[in-house]
Coordinates of C-alpha atoms in Angstrom, one line a residue:
M4 CA -22.2 29.3 -8.6
S5 CA -21.9 25.5 -8.8
T6 CA -22.4 23.5 -5.6
T7 CA -20.8 20.4 -7.1
T8 CA -18.0 18.9 -5.2
I9 CA -14.7 19.3 -7.1
A10 CA -11.7 17.1 -6.6
L11 CA -8.1 17.8 -7.8
V12 CA -6.1 14.7 -8.5
T13 CA -2.4 14.8 -9.4
G14 CA -1.2 12.2 -11.9
G15 CA -4.8 11.5 -12.9
N16 CA -4.1 10.4 -16.4
R17 CA -3.2 6.7 -15.9
G18 CA -3.0 3.8 -13.5
I19 CA -4.2 4.4 -9.9
G20 CA -4.7 8.1 -10.6
R21 CA -7.1 7.4 -13.4
S22 CA -8.9 4.9 -11.2
I23 CA -9.3 7.6 -8.5
V24 CA -10.6 10.1 -11.0
E25 CA -13.2 7.7 -12.4
A26 CA -14.3 6.5 -8.9
L27 CA -14.8 10.1 -7.8
A28 CA -16.7 10.9 -10.9
A29 CA -18.9 7.9 -10.4
D30 CA -19.6 9.3 -6.9
G31 CA -20.8 12.6 -8.5
R32 CA -17.7 14.7 -8.2
D33 CA -16.3 17.0 -10.9
I34 CA -12.5 16.7 -11.5
I35 CA -9.4 18.7 -12.1
L36 CA -6.6 16.3 -13.0
T37 CA -3.0 16.9 -13.7
Y38 CA -0.6 15.1 -16.0
N39 CA 3.1 15.5 -16.5
S40 CA 3.2 14.0 -20.0
H41 CA 0.8 11.9 -22.2
E42 CA -1.7 14.6 -22.8
D43 CA -3.6 12.1 -25.0
E44 CA -4.2 9.9 -21.9
A45 CA -5.6 13.0 -20.0
K46 CA -8.0 13.6 -22.8
E47 CA -9.2 10.0 -22.6
V48 CA -9.8 10.5 -18.9
I49 CA -11.9 13.6 -19.6
D50 CA -14.0 11.6 -21.9
A51 CA -14.4 8.8 -19.4
V52 CA -15.5 11.4 -16.8
A53 CA -18.0 12.9 -19.3
A54 CA -19.4 9.4 -19.9
R55 CA -20.3 9.4 -16.2
G56 CA -22.1 12.7 -16.5
R57 CA -19.5 14.7 -14.8
V58 CA -17.0 17.5 -15.9
A59 CA -13.2 17.3 -15.9
E60 CA -10.4 19.7 -16.7
A61 CA -6.8 18.6 -17.3
I62 CA -3.8 20.8 -16.5
Q63 CA -0.2 20.0 -17.1
L64 CA 2.0 19.9 -14.0
D65 CA 5.4 18.5 -13.2
T66 CA 5.3 18.0 -9.4
T67 CA 9.1 18.0 -9.2
R68 CA 9.2 21.7 -10.3
P69 CA 8.0 23.8 -7.4
A70 CA 8.7 27.0 -9.4
A71 CA 5.7 26.0 -11.5
F72 CA 3.3 25.8 -8.6
P73 CA 2.2 29.5 -8.4
G74 CA 1.4 29.4 -12.1
F75 CA -0.4 26.1 -11.7
A76 CA -2.5 27.6 -8.8
D77 CA -3.4 30.5 -11.1
A78 CA -4.5 28.0 -13.8
V79 CA -6.6 26.1 -11.2
R80 CA -8.2 29.4 -10.1
Q81 CA -9.0 30.3 -13.7
A82 CA -10.5 26.9 -14.4
L83 CA -12.7 27.1 -11.3
R84 CA -14.0 30.5 -12.2
A85 CA -14.6 29.7 -15.9
R86 CA -16.1 26.2 -15.6
W87 CA -17.8 26.2 -12.2
D88 CA -18.1 29.9 -11.2
R89 CA -16.2 28.9 -8.0
E90 CA -13.2 30.2 -6.1
S91 CA -12.2 26.9 -4.4
F92 CA -12.3 23.1 -4.8
D93 CA -13.1 20.5 -2.1
I94 CA -10.8 17.5 -2.4
L95 CA -7.0 17.2 -3.0
V96 CA -5.5 13.9 -3.9
N97 CA -1.7 13.9 -4.0
N98 CA -1.2 10.9 -6.2
A99 CA 1.5 11.7 -8.7
G100 CA 4.8 9.7 -8.2
F101 CA 7.1 7.0 -9.3
A102 CA 9.4 4.3 -7.8
L103 CA 13.1 3.7 -8.3
H104 CA 15.3 0.9 -7.1
T105 CA 17.7 2.0 -4.4
P106 CA 19.9 -1.0 -3.2
L107 CA 22.3 0.0 -0.5
G108 CA 25.8 0.3 -2.1
A109 CA 24.5 1.0 -5.6
T110 CA 22.4 4.1 -5.3
D111 CA 23.5 7.6 -6.4
E112 CA 22.6 11.0 -5.0
E113 CA 20.5 11.9 -8.1
T114 CA 18.2 8.9 -7.6
L115 CA 17.6 10.0 -4.0
D116 CA 17.0 13.6 -5.1
Q117 CA 14.4 12.5 -7.7
L118 CA 12.4 10.4 -5.2
F119 CA 12.5 13.2 -2.5
A120 CA 11.6 15.8 -5.1
V121 CA 8.3 14.2 -6.2
H122 CA 7.2 12.4 -3.0
V123 CA 8.1 14.8 -0.3
K124 CA 9.2 18.3 -1.5
G125 CA 6.6 18.3 -4.3
V126 CA 3.8 17.0 -2.1
F127 CA 4.6 19.5 0.7
L128 CA 5.0 22.6 -1.5
L129 CA 2.0 21.8 -3.8
T130 CA -0.2 21.2 -0.8
Q131 CA 1.1 24.4 0.8
A132 CA 0.3 26.3 -2.5
L133 CA -3.3 25.0 -2.7
A134 CA -4.4 24.6 1.0
T135 CA -3.0 27.8 2.4
A136 CA -2.9 31.4 1.4
P137 CA -1.4 34.7 2.6
E138 CA -3.5 36.5 5.2
G139 CA -6.4 38.3 3.7
T140 CA -6.8 35.9 0.8
A141 CA -8.7 32.6 0.6
P142 CA -7.0 29.3 -0.1
L143 CA -8.0 27.2 -3.1
L144 CA -8.8 24.2 -1.0
A145 CA -12.1 25.0 0.8
D146 CA -12.7 24.8 4.5
G147 CA -14.3 21.5 5.3
G148 CA -12.3 19.9 2.5
R149 CA -10.3 16.7 2.3
I150 CA -6.7 15.8 1.5
I151 CA -5.7 12.2 0.5
N152 CA -2.0 11.6 0.3
S153 CA -0.6 8.5 -1.5
S154 CA 1.7 6.2 0.3
T155 CA 2.6 2.6 -0.2
G156 CA 2.5 -0.7 1.7
L157 CA 6.3 -0.6 1.3
A158 CA 6.4 1.8 4.2
R159 CA 5.2 -1.2 6.3
F160 CA 6.5 -4.4 4.7
V161 CA 10.2 -4.5 3.7
T162 CA 10.8 -5.4 0.0
P163 CA 14.3 -4.6 -1.3
P164 CA 15.3 -2.7 -3.4
Y165 CA 12.7 -0.1 -2.4
A166 CA 14.3 1.3 0.7
A167 CA 14.3 5.0 -0.4
Y168 CA 10.9 4.8 -1.9
G169 CA 9.5 3.3 1.3
A170 CA 11.3 6.0 3.3
V171 CA 9.9 9.0 1.4
K172 CA 6.4 7.5 1.6
G173 CA 7.0 7.1 5.3
A174 CA 7.7 10.9 5.3
V175 CA 4.3 11.4 3.6
E176 CA 2.6 9.5 6.3
V177 CA 4.2 11.7 8.9
L178 CA 3.2 14.9 7.0
T179 CA -0.4 13.5 6.9
R180 CA -0.6 13.5 10.7
Y181 CA 0.9 16.9 11.1
W182 CA -1.4 18.4 8.5
A183 CA -4.4 16.8 10.1
V184 CA -3.6 18.9 13.1
E185 CA -2.5 22.1 11.3
L186 CA -5.6 22.1 9.0
G187 CA -8.1 20.6 11.5
G188 CA -9.3 24.0 12.7
R189 CA -10.7 24.6 9.2
G190 CA -12.5 21.3 9.2
I191 CA -10.2 19.7 6.7
S192 CA -9.4 16.0 7.2
V193 CA -6.1 14.6 6.0
N194 CA -5.5 10.9 5.4
T195 CA -3.1 8.6 3.6
I196 CA -4.0 5.7 1.3
A197 CA -1.3 3.0 1.1
P198 CA -1.8 0.5 -1.7
G199 CA 0.0 -2.9 -1.7
P200 CA 1.1 -4.6 -4.9
V201 CA -1.0 -3.3 -7.8
N202 CA -0.8 -4.5 -11.4
T203 CA -0.3 -1.3 -13.4
D204 CA 2.6 0.2 -15.4
F205 CA 4.1 1.5 -12.2
D206 CA 7.9 0.9 -12.0
G207 CA 7.9 -0.4 -15.5
G208 CA 4.9 -2.7 -15.0
Y209 CA 7.0 -5.2 -13.0
L210 CA 3.8 -6.8 -11.6
R211 CA 2.7 -8.0 -15.1
D212 CA 5.1 -10.8 -14.6
E213 CA 3.0 -13.9 -14.0
N214 CA 5.5 -15.5 -11.7
L215 CA 5.6 -12.4 -9.5
Q216 CA 1.8 -12.3 -9.5
Q217 CA 1.7 -15.8 -8.3
I218 CA 4.2 -15.2 -5.5
F219 CA 2.5 -12.0 -4.3
S220 CA -1.0 -13.6 -4.5
G221 CA 0.2 -16.2 -2.1
L222 CA 1.2 -13.5 0.4
T223 CA -2.2 -11.7 0.2
A224 CA -5.2 -12.6 2.4
Q225 CA -7.5 -12.3 -0.6
G226 CA -5.3 -14.4 -2.8
R227 CA -4.5 -12.1 -5.6
V228 CA -2.7 -8.8 -6.5
A229 CA -4.6 -5.6 -6.9
H230 CA -5.7 -3.8 -10.0
A231 CA -5.9 0.0 -10.2
N232 CA -9.7 -0.2 -9.9
D233 CA -9.3 -1.7 -6.4
I234 CA -7.7 1.5 -5.2
G235 CA -9.8 4.3 -6.7
P236 CA -13.0 3.3 -5.0
A237 CA -11.1 3.1 -1.7
V238 CA -10.1 6.7 -2.1
A239 CA -13.6 7.7 -3.1
A240 CA -15.0 6.0 0.0
L241 CA -12.6 8.0 2.2
V242 CA -14.0 11.4 1.0
R243 CA -17.7 10.6 1.0
E244 CA -20.1 12.6 3.2
G245 CA -20.0 11.5 6.8
T246 CA -16.3 10.4 6.8
N247 CA -14.8 13.8 7.8
W248 CA -14.2 12.6 11.4
I249 CA -11.6 10.2 10.0
T250 CA -8.3 12.2 9.9
G251 CA -4.6 11.7 10.4
Q252 CA -4.9 8.0 9.5
R253 CA -3.0 5.6 7.3
I254 CA -5.4 3.4 5.4
E255 CA -3.7 0.4 3.8
A256 CA -5.5 -0.9 0.7
S257 CA -3.5 -4.1 0.1
G258 CA -5.9 -6.9 0.3
G259 CA -4.2 -8.0 3.5
F260 CA -0.7 -8.3 2.0
R261 CA 1.8 -9.9 4.4
L262 CA -0.5 -10.0 7.4

């Protein structure tokens, strides 16, 4: 049986998710990553992990479809047994998500439902499927494990038109505190990472605009906007040995945005 630490990262095929996967692999973790689409990107990430001497498996998952979660849990269990001779993994990173504009007076119900589905309902039910189990069976997330939930600086600093996105991420931060208590008896720590402005393809890659970069850089203590590789190492640091006593916390990785 492998004693390697195994992390499961949702949305690990691009952007911040890929940065998290690669940072964890650089720290000696093996990886199960999910992707909704772009299987080719997931295969590239597997190769990047292999180049670091670690092992990765990619499993397709749409986190807005809770009906798929039992089948996904079975696929994770099968991968653990086949690749690692294990019945559990150690780190869950709820990273998958997207942003939509929601200006007051011009936002429809479907938009709100989409944001809630992926960032609250999906996160809650997927974590439930992986971190708990019926009495007499063992959960997939091991005792002593870690959960990192993805939030956003927009839950702290107001930047229209992201009200609903900031609100659902605020809900994630509340869930983090509750789960830290509910799972604490098993030695599982639960924390939130909250990035500030990051130059990725998130929300259509809006931060690739040089004028916006200049504006946001002027609002950041470190004088620039982030890149995805600023966030992955922060997540990896939160799950290193000796940090389990940190739990129920919101860690903002924003370079000091709007301090």
